[in-house]
Tab-separated table of C-alpha atoms and ligand atoms in Angstrom:
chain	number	residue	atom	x	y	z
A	167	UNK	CA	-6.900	1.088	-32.444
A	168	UNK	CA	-9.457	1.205	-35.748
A	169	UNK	CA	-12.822	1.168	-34.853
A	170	UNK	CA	-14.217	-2.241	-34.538
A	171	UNK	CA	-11.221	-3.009	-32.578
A	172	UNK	CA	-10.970	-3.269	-29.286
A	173	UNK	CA	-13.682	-2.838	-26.500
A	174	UNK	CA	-15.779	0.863	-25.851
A	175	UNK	CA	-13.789	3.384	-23.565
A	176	UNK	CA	-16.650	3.189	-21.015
A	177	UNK	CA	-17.448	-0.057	-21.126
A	178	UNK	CA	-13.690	-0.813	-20.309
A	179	UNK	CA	-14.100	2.072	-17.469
A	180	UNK	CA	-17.008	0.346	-16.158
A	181	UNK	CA	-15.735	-2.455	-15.642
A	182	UNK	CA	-12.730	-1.287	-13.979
A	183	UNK	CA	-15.652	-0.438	-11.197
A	184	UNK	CA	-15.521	3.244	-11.794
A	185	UNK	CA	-19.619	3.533	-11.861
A	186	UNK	CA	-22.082	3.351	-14.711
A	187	UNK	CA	-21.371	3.246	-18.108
A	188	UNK	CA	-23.669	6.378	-18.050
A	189	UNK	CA	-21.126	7.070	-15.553
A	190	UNK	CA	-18.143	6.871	-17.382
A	191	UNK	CA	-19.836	8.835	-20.661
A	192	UNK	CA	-19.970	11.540	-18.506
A	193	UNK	CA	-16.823	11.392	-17.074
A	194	UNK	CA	-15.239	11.293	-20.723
A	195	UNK	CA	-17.355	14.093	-22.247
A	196	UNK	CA	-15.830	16.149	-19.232
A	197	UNK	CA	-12.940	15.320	-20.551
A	198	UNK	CA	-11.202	14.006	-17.739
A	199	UNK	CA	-10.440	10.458	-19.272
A	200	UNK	CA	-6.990	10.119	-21.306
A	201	UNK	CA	-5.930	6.935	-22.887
A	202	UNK	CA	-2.227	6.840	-23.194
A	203	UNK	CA	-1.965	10.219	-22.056
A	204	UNK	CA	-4.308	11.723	-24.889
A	205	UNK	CA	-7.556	13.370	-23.679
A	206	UNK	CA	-10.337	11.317	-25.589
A	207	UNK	CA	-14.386	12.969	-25.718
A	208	UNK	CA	-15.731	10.170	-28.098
A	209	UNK	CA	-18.182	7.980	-26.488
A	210	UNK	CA	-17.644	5.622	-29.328
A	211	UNK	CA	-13.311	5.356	-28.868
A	212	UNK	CA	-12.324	1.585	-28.480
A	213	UNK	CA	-9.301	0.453	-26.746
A	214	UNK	CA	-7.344	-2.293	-25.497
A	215	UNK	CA	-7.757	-3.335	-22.408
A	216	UNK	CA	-4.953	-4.888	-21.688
A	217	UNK	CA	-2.528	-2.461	-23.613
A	218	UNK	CA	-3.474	0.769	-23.085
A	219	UNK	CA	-3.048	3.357	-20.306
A	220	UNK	CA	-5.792	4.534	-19.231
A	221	UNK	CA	-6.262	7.759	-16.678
A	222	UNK	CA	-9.799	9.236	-15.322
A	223	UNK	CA	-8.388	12.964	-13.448
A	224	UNK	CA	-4.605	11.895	-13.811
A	225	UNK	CA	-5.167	8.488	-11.883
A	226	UNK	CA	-4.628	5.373	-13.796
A	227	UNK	CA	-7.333	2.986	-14.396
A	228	UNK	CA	-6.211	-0.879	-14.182
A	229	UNK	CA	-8.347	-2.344	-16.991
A	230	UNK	CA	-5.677	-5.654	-17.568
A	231	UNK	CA	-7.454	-8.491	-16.414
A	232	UNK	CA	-4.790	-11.011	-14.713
A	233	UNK	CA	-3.686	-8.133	-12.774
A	234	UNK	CA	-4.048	-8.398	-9.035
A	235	UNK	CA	-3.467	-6.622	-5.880
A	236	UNK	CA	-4.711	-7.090	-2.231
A	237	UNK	CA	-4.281	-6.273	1.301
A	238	UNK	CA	-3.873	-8.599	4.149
A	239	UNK	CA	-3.561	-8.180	7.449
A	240	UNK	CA	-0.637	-10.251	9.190
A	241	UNK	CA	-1.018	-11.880	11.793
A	242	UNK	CA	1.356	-11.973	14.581
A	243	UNK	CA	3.732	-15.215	14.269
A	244	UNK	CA	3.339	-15.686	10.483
A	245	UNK	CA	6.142	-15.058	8.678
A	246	UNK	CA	6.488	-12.358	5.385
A	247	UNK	CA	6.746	-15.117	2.691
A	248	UNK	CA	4.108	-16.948	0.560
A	249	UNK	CA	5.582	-20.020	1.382
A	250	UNK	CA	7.926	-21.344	4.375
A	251	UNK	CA	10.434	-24.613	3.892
A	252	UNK	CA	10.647	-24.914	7.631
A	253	UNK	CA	6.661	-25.217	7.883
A	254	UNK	CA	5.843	-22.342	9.413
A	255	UNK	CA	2.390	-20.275	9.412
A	256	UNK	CA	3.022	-18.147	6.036
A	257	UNK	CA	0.741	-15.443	4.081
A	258	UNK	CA	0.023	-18.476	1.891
A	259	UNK	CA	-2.330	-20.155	5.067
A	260	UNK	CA	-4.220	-16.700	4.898
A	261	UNK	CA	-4.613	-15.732	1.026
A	262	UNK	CA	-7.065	-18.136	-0.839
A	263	UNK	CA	-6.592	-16.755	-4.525
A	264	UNK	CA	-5.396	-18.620	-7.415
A	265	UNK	CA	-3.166	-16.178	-8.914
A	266	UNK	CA	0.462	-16.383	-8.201
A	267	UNK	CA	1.140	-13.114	-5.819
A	268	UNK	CA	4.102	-11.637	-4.657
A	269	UNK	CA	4.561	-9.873	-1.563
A	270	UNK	CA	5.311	-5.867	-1.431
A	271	UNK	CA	8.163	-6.032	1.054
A	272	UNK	CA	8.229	-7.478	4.489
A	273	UNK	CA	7.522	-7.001	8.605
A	274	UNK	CA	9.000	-9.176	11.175
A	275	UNK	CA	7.191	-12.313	12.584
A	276	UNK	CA	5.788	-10.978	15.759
A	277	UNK	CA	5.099	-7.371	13.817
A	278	UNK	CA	1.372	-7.657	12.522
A	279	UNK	CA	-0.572	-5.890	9.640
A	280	UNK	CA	-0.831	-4.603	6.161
A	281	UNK	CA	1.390	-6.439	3.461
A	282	UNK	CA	0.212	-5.478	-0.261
A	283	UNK	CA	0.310	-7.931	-2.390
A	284	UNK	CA	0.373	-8.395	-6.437
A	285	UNK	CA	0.934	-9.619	-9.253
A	286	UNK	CA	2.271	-6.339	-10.604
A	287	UNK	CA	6.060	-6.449	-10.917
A	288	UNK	CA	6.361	-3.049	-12.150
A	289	UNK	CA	4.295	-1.711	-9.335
A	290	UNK	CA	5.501	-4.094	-6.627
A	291	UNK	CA	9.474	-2.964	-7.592
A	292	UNK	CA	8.487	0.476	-7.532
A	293	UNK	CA	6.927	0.635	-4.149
A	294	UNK	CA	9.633	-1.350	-2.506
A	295	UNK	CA	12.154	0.702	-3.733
A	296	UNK	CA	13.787	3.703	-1.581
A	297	UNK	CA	13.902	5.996	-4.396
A	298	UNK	CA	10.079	6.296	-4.210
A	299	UNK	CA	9.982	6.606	-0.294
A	300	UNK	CA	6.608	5.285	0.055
A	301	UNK	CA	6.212	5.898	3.558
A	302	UNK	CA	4.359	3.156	5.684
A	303	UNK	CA	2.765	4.127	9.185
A	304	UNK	CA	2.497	1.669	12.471
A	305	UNK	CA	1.390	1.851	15.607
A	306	UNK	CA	3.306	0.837	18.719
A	307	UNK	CA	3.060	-0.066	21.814
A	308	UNK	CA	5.753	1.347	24.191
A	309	UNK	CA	5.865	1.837	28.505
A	310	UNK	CA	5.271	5.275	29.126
A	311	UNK	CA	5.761	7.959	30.809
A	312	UNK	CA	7.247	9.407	27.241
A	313	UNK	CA	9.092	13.051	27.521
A	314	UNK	CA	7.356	15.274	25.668
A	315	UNK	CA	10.115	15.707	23.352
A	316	UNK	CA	10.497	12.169	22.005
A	317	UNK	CA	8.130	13.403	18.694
A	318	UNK	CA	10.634	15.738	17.817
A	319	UNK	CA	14.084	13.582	18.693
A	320	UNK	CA	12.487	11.092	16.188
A	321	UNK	CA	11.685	13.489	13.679
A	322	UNK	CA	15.143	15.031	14.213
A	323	UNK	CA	17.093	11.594	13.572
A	324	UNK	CA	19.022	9.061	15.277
A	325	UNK	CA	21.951	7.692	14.588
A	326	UNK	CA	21.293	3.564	14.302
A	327	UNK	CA	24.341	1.207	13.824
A	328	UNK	CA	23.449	1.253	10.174
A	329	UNK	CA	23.680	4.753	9.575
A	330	UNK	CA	20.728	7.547	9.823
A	331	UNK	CA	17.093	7.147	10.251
A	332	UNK	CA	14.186	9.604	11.315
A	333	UNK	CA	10.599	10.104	11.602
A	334	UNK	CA	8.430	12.067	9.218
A	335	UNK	CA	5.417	12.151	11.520
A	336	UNK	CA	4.990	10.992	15.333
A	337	UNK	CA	2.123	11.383	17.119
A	338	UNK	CA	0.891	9.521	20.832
A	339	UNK	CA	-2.040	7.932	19.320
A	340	UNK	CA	-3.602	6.755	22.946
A	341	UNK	CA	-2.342	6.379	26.448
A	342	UNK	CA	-3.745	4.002	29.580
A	343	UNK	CA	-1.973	4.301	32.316
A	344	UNK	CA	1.830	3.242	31.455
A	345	UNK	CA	1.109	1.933	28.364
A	346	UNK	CA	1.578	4.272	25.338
A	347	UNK	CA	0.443	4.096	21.668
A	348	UNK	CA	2.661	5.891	19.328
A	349	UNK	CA	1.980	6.308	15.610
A	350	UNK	CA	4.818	6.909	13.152
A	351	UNK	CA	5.269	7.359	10.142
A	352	UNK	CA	8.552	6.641	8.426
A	353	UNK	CA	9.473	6.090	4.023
A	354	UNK	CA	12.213	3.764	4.712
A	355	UNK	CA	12.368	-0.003	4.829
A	356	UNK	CA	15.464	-1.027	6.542
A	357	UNK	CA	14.965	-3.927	9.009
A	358	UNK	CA	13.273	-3.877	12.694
A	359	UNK	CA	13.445	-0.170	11.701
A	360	UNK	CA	10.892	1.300	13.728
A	361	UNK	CA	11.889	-1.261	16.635
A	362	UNK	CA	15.338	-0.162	16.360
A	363	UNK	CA	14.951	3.717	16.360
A	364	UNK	CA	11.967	3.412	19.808
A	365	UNK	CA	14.888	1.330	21.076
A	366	UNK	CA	17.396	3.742	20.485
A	367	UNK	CA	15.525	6.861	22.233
A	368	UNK	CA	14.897	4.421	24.841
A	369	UNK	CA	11.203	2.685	24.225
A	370	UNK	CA	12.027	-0.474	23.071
A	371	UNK	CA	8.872	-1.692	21.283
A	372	UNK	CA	6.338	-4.091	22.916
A	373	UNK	CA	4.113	-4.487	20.331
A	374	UNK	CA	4.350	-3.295	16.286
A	375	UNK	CA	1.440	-3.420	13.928
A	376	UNK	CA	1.760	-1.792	10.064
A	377	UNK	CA	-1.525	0.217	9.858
A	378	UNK	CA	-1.052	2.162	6.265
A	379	UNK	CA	1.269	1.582	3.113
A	380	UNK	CA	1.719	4.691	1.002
A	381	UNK	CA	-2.037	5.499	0.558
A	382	UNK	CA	-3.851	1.859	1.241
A	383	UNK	CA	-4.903	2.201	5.269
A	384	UNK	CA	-5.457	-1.227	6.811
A	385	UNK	CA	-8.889	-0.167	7.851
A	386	UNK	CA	-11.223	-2.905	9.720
A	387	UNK	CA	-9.134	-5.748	8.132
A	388	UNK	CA	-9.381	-8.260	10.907
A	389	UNK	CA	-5.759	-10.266	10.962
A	390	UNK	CA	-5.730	-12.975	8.706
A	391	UNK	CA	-8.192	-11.888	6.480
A	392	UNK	CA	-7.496	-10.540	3.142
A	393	UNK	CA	-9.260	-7.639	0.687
A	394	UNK	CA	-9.461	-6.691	-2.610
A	395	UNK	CA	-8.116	-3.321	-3.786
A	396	UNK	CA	-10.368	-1.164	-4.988
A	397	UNK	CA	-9.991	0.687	-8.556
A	398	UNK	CA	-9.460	3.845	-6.388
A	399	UNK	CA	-6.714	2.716	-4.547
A	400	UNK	CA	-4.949	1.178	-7.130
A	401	UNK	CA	-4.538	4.245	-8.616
A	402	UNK	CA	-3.521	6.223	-5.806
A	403	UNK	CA	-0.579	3.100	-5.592
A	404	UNK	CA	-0.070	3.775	-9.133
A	405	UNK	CA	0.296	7.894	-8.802
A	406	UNK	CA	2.272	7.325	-5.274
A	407	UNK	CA	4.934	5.886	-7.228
A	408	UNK	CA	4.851	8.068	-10.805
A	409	UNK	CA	3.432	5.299	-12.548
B	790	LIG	N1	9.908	-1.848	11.506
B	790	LIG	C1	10.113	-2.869	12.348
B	790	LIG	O1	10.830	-2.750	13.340
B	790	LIG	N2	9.517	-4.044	12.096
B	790	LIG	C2	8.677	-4.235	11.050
B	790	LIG	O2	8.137	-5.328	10.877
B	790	LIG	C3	8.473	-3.143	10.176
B	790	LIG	C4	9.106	-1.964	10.431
């Protein structure tokens, strides 16, 4: 880009919502700002927005405007689609933007919690795909007692009608009386997955809820409210999948 081209590195970086533009000087005469991979210490550089990769400490930056991303929190009974033919209670009765979003994957009607969702093809392909194995953590609810080995039969693998699945963490996340809250932590997507395997070893699930994808954690998100990304989390989507 020739000089009076473009818009100032830390302008651009500013407005991303990394901090300041005093900020973002700093950051880029500590070098730890590269625009399409190139390590850049001029205060003056100009780029394009909407064109150029930009990374501050090896985590991209999205500075293209019509991109979007958000997390909502499902609600039990709505289903995974921005729009239902048969009339039922979809994301689209929850999400109140204009832009025209896609959802990153799915969970089951009665599951509730996080569902990313973008305008970002790339991104949204990427994070959905197995090959990445983002892995996605829920809670659920199952009737105890639970033998003490369950964590580690998960983690081992069971064999489901559709072939192998397993845990990569498990952990009892809080226990009254009979009923049990498990967390686990899988990087698969296959469906009713986490119903299916609690099922298998014998806990069939009473209630599900998705409380992290990859590194965005549902957080306080009440259900059927929806947030913003922050430029921090975006790139952490962005490095979780090599982009
Ligand atoms: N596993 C399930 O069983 N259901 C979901 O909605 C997501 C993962």
């Amino acid at each position: 880009m020739t000089d009076n081209q473009g818009v100032r590195l830390q302008k651009v970086l500013a407005d991303a919502g990394i901090g300041s533009r005093r900020h973002c000087e700093q950051l880029i005469g500590e070098g730890r700002v590269t625009v399409n991979g190139e390590k850049v210490f001029r205060f003056g550089e100009r780029v394009d927005p909407e064109r150029d990769v930009i990374h501050v400490d090896g985590r991209r930056v999205e500075t293209r405007s019509e991109m979007r991303y958000y997390a909502v929190n499902k609600p039990r009974g709505v289903v995974s689609t921005m729009s239902d033919d048969k009339g039922r209670k979809s994301l689209a009765d929850f999400v109140d933007v204009p832009e025209r979003l896609f959802h990153v994957g799915r969970l089951d009607t009665d599951t509730e919690g996080l569902i990313l969702l973008t305008n970002d093809g790339e991104l949204a392909h990427r994070l959905m795909h197995p090959s990445y194995g983002v892995p996605k953590t829920y809670l659920a609810e199952i009737h105890g007692p639970i033998p003490r080995d369950l964590g580690r039969r998960l983690r081992a693998g069971v064999t489901l009608e559709d072939g192998f699945a397993k845990a990569d963490r498990f952990r009892v996340y809080d226990q009254v009386g009979r009923r049990v809250l498990v967390e686990i932590t899988l990087h698969e997507g296959r469906k009713h997955i986490v119903r299916r395997m609690l099922k298998h070893v014998g806990f069939p699930v009473q209630q599900l809820a998705r409380i992290q994808f990859g590194p965005i954690k549902l957080g306080q998100l009440r259900p059927g409210t929806v947030r913003a990304l922050n430029v921090v989390e975006i790139g952490e989507l962005y490095k979780a999948v090599g982009l």
